[in-house]
JSON list of C-alpha atoms in Angstrom, two decimals:
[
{"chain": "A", "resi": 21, "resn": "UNK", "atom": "CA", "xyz": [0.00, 0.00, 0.00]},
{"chain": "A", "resi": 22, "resn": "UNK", "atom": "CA", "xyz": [2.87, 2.30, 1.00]},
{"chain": "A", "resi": 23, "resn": "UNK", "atom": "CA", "xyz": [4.48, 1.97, -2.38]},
{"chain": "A", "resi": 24, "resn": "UNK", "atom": "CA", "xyz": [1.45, 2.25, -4.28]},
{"chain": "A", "resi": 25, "resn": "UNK", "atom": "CA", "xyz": [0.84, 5.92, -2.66]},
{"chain": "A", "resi": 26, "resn": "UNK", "atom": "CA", "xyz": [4.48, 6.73, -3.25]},
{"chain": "A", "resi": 27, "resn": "UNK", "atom": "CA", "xyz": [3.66, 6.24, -6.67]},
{"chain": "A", "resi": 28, "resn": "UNK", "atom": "CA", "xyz": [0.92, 8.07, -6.41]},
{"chain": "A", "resi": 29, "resn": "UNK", "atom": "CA", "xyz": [2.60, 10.83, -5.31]},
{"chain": "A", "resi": 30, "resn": "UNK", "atom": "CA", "xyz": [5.17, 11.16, -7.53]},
{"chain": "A", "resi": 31, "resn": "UNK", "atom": "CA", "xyz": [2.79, 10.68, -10.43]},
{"chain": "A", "resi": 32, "resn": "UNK", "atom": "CA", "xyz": [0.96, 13.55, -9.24]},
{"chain": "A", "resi": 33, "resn": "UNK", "atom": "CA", "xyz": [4.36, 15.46, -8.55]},
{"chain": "A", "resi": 34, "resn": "UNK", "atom": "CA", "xyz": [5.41, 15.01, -12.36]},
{"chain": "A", "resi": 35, "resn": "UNK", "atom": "CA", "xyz": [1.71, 15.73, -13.89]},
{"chain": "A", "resi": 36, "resn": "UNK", "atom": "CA", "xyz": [1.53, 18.87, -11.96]},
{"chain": "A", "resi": 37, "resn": "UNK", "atom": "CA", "xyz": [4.38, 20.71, -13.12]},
{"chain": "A", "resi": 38, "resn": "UNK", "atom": "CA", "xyz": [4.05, 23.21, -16.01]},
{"chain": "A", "resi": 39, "resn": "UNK", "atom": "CA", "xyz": [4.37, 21.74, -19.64]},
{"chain": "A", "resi": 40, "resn": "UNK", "atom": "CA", "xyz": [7.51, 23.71, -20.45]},
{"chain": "A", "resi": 41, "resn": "UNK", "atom": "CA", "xyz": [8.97, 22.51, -17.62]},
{"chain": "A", "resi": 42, "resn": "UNK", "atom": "CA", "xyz": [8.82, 18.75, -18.89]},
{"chain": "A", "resi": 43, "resn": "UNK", "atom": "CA", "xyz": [9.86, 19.08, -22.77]},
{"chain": "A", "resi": 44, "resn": "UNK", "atom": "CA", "xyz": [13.37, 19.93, -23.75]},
{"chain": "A", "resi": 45, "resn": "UNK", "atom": "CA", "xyz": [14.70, 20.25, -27.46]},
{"chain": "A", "resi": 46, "resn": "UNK", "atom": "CA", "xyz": [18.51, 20.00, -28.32]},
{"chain": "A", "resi": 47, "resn": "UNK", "atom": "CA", "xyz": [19.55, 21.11, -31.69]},
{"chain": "A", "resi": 48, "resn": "UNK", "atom": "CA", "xyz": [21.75, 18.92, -33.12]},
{"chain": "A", "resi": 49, "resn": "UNK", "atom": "CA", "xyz": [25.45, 20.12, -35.15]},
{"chain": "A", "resi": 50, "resn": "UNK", "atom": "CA", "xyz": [27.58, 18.48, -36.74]},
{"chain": "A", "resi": 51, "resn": "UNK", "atom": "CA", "xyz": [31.85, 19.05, -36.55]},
{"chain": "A", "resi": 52, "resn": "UNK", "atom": "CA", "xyz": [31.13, 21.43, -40.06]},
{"chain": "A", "resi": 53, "resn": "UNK", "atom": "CA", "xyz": [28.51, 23.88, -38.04]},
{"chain": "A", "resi": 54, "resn": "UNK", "atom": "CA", "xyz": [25.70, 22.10, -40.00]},
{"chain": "A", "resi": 55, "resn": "UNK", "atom": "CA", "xyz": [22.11, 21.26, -38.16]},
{"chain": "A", "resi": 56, "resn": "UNK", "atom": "CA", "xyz": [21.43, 17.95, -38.15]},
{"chain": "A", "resi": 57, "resn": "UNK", "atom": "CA", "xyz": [18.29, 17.30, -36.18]},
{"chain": "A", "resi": 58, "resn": "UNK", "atom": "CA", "xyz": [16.96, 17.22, -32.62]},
{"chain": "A", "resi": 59, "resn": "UNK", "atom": "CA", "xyz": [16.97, 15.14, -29.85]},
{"chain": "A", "resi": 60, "resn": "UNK", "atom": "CA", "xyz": [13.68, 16.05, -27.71]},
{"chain": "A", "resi": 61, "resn": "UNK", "atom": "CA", "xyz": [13.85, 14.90, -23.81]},
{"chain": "A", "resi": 62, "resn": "UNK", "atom": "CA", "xyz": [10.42, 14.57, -22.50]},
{"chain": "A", "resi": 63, "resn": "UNK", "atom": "CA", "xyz": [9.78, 14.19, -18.82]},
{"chain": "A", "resi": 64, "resn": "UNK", "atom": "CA", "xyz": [8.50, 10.64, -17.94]},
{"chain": "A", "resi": 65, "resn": "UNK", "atom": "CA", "xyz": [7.47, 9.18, -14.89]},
{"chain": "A", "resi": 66, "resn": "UNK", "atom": "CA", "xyz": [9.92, 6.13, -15.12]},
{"chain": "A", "resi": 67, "resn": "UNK", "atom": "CA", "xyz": [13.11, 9.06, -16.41]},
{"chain": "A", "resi": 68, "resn": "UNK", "atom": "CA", "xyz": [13.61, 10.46, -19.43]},
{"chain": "A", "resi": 69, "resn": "UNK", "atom": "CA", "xyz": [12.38, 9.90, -22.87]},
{"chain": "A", "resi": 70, "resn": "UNK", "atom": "CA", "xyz": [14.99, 11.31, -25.59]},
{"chain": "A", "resi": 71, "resn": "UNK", "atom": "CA", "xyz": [13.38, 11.32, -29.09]},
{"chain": "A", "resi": 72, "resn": "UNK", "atom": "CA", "xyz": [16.47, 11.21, -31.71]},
{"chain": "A", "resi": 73, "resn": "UNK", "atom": "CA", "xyz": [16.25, 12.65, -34.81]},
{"chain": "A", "resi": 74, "resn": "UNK", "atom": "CA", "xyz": [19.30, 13.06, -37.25]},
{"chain": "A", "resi": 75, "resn": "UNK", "atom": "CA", "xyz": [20.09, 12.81, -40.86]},
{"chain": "A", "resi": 76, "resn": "UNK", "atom": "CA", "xyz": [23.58, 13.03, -42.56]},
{"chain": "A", "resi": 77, "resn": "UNK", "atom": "CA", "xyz": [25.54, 10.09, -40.63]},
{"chain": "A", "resi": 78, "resn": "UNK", "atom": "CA", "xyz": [27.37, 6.93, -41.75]},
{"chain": "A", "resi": 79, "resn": "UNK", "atom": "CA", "xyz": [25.13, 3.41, -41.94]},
{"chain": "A", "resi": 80, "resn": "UNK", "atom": "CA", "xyz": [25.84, 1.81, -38.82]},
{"chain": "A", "resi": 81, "resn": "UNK", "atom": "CA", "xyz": [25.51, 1.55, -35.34]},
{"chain": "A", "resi": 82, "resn": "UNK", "atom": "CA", "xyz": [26.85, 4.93, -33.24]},
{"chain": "A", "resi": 83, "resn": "UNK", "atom": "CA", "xyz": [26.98, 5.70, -29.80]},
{"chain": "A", "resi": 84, "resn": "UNK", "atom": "CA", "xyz": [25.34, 8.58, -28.23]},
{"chain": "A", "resi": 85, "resn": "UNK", "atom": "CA", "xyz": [25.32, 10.03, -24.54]},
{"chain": "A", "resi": 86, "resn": "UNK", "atom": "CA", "xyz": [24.55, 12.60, -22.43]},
{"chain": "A", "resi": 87, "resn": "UNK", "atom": "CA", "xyz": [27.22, 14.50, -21.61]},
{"chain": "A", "resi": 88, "resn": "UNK", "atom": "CA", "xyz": [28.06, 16.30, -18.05]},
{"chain": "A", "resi": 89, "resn": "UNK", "atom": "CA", "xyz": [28.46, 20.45, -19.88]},
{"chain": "A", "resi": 90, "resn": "UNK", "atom": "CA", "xyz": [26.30, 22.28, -22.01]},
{"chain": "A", "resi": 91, "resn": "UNK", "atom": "CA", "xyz": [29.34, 23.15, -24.36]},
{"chain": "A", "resi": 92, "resn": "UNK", "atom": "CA", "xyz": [29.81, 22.25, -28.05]},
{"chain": "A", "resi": 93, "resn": "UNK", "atom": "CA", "xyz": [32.86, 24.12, -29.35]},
{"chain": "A", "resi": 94, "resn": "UNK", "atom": "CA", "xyz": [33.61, 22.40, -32.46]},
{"chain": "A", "resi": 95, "resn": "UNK", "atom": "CA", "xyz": [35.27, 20.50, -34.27]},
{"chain": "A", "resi": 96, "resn": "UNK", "atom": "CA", "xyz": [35.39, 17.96, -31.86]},
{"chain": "A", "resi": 97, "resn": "UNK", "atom": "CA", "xyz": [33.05, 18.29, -28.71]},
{"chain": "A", "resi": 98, "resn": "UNK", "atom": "CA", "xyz": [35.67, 17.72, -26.18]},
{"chain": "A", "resi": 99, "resn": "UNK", "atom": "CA", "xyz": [34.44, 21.04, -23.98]},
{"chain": "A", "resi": 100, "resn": "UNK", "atom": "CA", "xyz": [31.33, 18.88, -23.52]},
{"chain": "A", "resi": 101, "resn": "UNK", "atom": "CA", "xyz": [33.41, 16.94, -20.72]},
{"chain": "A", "resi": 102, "resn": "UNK", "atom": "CA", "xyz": [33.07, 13.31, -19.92]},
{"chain": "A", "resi": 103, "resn": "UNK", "atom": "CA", "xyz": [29.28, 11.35, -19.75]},
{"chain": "A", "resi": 104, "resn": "UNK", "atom": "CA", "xyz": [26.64, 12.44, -17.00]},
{"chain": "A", "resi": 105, "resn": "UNK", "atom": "CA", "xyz": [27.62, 10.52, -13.75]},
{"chain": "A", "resi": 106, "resn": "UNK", "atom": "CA", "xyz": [27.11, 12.25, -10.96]},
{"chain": "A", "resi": 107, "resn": "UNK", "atom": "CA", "xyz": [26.54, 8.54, -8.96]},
{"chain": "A", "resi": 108, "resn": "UNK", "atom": "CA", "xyz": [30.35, 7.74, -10.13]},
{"chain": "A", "resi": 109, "resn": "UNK", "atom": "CA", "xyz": [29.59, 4.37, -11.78]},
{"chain": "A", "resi": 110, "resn": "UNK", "atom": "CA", "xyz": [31.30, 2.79, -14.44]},
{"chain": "A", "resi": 111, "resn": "UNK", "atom": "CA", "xyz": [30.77, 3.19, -18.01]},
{"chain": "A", "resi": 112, "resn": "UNK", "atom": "CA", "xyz": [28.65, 0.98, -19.96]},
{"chain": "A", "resi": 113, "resn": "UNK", "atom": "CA", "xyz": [24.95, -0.15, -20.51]},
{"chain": "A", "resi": 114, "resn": "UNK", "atom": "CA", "xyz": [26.10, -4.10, -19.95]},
{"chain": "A", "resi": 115, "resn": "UNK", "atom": "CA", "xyz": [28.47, -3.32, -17.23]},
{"chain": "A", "resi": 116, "resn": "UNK", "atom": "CA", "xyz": [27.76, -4.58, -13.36]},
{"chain": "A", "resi": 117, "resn": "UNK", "atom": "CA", "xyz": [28.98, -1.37, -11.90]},
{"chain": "A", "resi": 118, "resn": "UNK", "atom": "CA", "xyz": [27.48, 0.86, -14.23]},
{"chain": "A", "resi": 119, "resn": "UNK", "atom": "CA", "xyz": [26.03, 2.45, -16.19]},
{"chain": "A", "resi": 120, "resn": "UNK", "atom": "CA", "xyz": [26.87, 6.53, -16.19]},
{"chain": "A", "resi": 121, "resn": "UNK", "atom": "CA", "xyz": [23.85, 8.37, -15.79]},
{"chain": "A", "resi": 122, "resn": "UNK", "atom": "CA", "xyz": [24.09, 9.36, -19.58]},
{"chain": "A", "resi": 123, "resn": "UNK", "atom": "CA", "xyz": [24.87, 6.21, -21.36]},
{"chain": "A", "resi": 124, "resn": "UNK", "atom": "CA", "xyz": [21.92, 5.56, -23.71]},
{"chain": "A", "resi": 125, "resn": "UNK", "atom": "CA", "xyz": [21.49, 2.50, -26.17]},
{"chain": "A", "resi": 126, "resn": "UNK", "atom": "CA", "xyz": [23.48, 2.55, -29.36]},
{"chain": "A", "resi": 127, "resn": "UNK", "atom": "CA", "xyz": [21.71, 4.37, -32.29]},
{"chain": "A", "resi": 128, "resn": "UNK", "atom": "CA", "xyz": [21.47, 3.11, -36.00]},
{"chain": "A", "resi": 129, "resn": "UNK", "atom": "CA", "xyz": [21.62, 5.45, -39.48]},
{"chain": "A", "resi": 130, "resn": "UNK", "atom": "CA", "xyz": [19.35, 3.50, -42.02]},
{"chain": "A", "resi": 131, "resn": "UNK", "atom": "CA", "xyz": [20.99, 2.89, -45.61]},
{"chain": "A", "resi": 132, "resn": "UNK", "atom": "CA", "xyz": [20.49, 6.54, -46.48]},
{"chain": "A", "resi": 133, "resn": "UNK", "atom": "CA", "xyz": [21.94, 8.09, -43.13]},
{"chain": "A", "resi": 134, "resn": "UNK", "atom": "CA", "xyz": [19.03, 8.91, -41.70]},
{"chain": "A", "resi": 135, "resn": "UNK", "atom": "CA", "xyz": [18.24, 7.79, -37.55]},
{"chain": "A", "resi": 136, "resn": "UNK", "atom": "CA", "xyz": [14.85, 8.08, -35.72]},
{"chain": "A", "resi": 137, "resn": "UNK", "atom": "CA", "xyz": [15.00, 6.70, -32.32]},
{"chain": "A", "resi": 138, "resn": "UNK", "atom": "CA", "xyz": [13.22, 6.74, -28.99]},
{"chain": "A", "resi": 139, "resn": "UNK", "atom": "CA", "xyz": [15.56, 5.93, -26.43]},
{"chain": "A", "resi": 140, "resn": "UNK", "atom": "CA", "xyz": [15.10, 6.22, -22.26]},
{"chain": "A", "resi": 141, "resn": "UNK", "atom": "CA", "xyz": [17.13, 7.95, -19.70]},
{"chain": "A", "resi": 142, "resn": "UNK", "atom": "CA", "xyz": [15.53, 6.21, -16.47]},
{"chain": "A", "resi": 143, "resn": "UNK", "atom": "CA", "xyz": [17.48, 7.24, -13.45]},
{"chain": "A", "resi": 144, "resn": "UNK", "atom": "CA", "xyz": [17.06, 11.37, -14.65]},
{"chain": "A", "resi": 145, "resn": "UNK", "atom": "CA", "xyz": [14.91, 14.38, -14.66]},
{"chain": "A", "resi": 146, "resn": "UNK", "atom": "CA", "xyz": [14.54, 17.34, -16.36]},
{"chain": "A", "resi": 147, "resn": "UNK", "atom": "CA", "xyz": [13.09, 19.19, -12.84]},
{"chain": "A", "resi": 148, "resn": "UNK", "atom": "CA", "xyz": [15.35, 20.44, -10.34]},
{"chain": "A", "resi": 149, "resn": "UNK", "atom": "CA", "xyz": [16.29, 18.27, -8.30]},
{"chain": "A", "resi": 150, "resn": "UNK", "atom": "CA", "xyz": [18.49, 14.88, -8.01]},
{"chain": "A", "resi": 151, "resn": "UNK", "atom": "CA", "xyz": [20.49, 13.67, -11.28]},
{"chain": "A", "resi": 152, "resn": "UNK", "atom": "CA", "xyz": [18.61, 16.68, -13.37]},
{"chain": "A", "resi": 153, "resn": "UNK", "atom": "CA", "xyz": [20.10, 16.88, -16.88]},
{"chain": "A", "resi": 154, "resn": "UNK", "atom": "CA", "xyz": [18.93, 20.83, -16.59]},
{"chain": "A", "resi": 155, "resn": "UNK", "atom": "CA", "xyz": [20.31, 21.89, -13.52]},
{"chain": "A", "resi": 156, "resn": "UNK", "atom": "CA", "xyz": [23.45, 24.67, -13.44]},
{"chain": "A", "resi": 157, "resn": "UNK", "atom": "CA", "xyz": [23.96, 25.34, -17.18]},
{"chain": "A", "resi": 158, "resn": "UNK", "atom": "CA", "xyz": [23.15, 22.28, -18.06]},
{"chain": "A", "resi": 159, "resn": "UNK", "atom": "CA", "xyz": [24.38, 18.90, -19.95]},
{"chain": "A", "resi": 160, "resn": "UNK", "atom": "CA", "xyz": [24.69, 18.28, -23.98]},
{"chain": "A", "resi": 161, "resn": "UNK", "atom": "CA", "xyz": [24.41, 15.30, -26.07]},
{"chain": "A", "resi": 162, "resn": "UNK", "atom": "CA", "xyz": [26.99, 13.65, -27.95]},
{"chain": "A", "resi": 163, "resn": "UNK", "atom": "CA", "xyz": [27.05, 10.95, -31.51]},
{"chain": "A", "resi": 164, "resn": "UNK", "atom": "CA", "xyz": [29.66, 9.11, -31.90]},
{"chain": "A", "resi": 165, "resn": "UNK", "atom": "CA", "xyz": [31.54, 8.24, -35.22]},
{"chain": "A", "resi": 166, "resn": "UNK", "atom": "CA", "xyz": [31.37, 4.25, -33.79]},
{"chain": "A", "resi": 167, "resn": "UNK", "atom": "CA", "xyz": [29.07, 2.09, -31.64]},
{"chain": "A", "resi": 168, "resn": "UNK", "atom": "CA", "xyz": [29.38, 1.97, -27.79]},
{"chain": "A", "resi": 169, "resn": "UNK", "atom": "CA", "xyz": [30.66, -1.34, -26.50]},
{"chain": "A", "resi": 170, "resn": "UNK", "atom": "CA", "xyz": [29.10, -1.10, -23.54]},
{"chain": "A", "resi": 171, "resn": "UNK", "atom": "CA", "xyz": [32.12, -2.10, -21.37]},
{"chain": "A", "resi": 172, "resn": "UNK", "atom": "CA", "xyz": [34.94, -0.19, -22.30]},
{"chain": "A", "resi": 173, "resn": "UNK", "atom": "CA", "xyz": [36.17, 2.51, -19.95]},
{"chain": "A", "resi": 174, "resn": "UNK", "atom": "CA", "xyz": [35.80, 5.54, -19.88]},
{"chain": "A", "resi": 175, "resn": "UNK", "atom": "CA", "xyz": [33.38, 6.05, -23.19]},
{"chain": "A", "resi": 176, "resn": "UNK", "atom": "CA", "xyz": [32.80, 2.74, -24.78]},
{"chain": "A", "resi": 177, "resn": "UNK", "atom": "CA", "xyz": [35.62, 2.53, -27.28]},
{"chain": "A", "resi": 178, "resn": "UNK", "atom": "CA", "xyz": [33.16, 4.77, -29.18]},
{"chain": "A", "resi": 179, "resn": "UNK", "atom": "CA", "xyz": [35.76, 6.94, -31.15]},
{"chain": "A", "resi": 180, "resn": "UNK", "atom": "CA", "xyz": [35.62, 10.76, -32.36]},
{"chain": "A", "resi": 181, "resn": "UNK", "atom": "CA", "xyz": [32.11, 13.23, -31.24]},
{"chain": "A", "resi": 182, "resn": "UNK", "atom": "CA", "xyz": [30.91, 13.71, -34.55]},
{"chain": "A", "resi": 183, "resn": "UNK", "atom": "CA", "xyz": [27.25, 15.38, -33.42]},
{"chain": "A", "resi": 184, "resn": "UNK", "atom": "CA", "xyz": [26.49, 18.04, -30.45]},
{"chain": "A", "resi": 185, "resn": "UNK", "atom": "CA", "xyz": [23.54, 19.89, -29.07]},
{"chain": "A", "resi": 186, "resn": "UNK", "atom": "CA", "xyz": [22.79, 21.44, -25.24]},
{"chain": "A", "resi": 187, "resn": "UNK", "atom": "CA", "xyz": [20.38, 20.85, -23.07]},
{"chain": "A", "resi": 188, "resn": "UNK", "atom": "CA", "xyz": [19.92, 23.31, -20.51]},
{"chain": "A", "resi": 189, "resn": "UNK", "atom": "CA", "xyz": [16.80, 25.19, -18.22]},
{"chain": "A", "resi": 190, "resn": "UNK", "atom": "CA", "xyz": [15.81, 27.41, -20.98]},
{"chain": "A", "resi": 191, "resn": "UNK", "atom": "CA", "xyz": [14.05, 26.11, -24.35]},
{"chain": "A", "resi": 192, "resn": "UNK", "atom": "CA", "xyz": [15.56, 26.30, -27.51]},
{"chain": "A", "resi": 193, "resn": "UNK", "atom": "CA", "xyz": [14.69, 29.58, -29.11]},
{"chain": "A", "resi": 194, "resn": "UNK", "atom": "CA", "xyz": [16.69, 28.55, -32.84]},
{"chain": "A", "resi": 195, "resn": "UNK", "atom": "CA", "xyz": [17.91, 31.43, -32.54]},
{"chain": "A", "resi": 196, "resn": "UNK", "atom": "CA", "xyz": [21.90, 30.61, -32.37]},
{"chain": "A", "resi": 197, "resn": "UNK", "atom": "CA", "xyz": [23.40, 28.42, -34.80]},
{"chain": "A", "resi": 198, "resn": "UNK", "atom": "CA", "xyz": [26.17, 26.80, -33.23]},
{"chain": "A", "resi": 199, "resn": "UNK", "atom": "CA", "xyz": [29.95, 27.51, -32.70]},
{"chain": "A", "resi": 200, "resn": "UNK", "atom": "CA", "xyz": [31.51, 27.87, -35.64]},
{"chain": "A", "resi": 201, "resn": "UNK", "atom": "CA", "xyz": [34.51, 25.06, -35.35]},
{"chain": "A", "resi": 202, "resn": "UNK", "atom": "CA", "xyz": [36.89, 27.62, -35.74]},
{"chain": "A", "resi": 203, "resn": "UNK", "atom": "CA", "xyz": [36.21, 30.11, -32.88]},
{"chain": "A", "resi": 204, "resn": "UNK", "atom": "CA", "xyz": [35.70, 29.11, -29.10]},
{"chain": "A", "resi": 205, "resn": "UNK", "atom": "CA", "xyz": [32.02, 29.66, -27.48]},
{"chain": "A", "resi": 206, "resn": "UNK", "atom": "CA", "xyz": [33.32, 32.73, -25.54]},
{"chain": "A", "resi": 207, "resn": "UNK", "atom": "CA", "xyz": [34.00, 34.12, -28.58]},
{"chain": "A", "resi": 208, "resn": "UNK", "atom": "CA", "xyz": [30.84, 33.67, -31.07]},
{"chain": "A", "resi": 209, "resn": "UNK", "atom": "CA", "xyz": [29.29, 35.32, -27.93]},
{"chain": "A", "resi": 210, "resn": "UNK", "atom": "CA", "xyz": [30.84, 38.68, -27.64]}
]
């Protein structure tokens, strides 16, 4: 009985926040600048549901996380830090001590490049509060030019961050492209 009301509660909790408040959309950019696609998080009450969008890849299998700054200074995403982990577990979906906070499931790009996944986030939020992906300035999302292996550590063996986009408090407005791969962030903003 106790757990159902906890449930209850938390159901409750979740449906009574504002709508804006539970829907997030990333833009996605390539290494070249270029948009993409989106990846929308949606508030659920099991986590996170992150809706994947993206065109322009390589056939195949590539990994994609969450990662722990809202940064995508190009070419190659490294100012978006390491994965989401604020529980310090080890990397990787099939791994007993893990997985980071951010790992998700390996995408696929169909024959033509093209990848439209739903994937699940379970142990986040988007609220304030514990393990939010929105809280400070935020986290980003990463593609990888490879699949995750789900052990390796720290990233999966996953190679080069070939796709970006934030994720932060405020919704996207569209109204910034991203950093241009030659400058840094501080600078496209002055």
């Amino acid at each position: 009985m106790r757990l159902f009301l906890f449930v209850l509660l938390i159901l409750l909790m979740v449906a009574c926040q504002p709508e804006d408040e539970k829907t997030r959309e990333a833009e996605m950019y390539n290494s070249s600048g270029d948009m993409v696609g989106t990846a929308t998080f949606s508030e659920q009450a099991d986590g996170v549901k992150v809706k994947v969008e993206l065109e322009g890849l390589e056939p195949g299998f590539h990994g994609i996380h969450v990662h722990e700054y809202a940064k995508c200074e190009g070419p190659d995403f490294t100012s978006a830090g390491n994965h989401f982990n604020p529980t310090g577990a080890e990397h990787g979906l099939m791994h007993p001590e893990g997985p980071h906070l951010g790992d998700l499931p390996n995408i696929e790009a169909d024959a033509s490049g093209v990848v439209n996944a739903d994937l699940m986030l379970p142990q986040v939020t988007l609220l304030d509060g514990k393990n939010s992906l929105t809280s400070g300035e935020g986290t980003s999302i990463i593609v990888t030019k490879n699949e995750d292996d789900g052990m390796s550590q720290p990233g999966g063996d996953s190679g080069e961050r070939i796709i970006c986009g934030t994720l932060t408090k405020e919704k996207s407005k569209g109204e910034k492209s991203p950093t241009d791969p030659t400058q840094n962030n501080d600078e496209s903003e002055k």
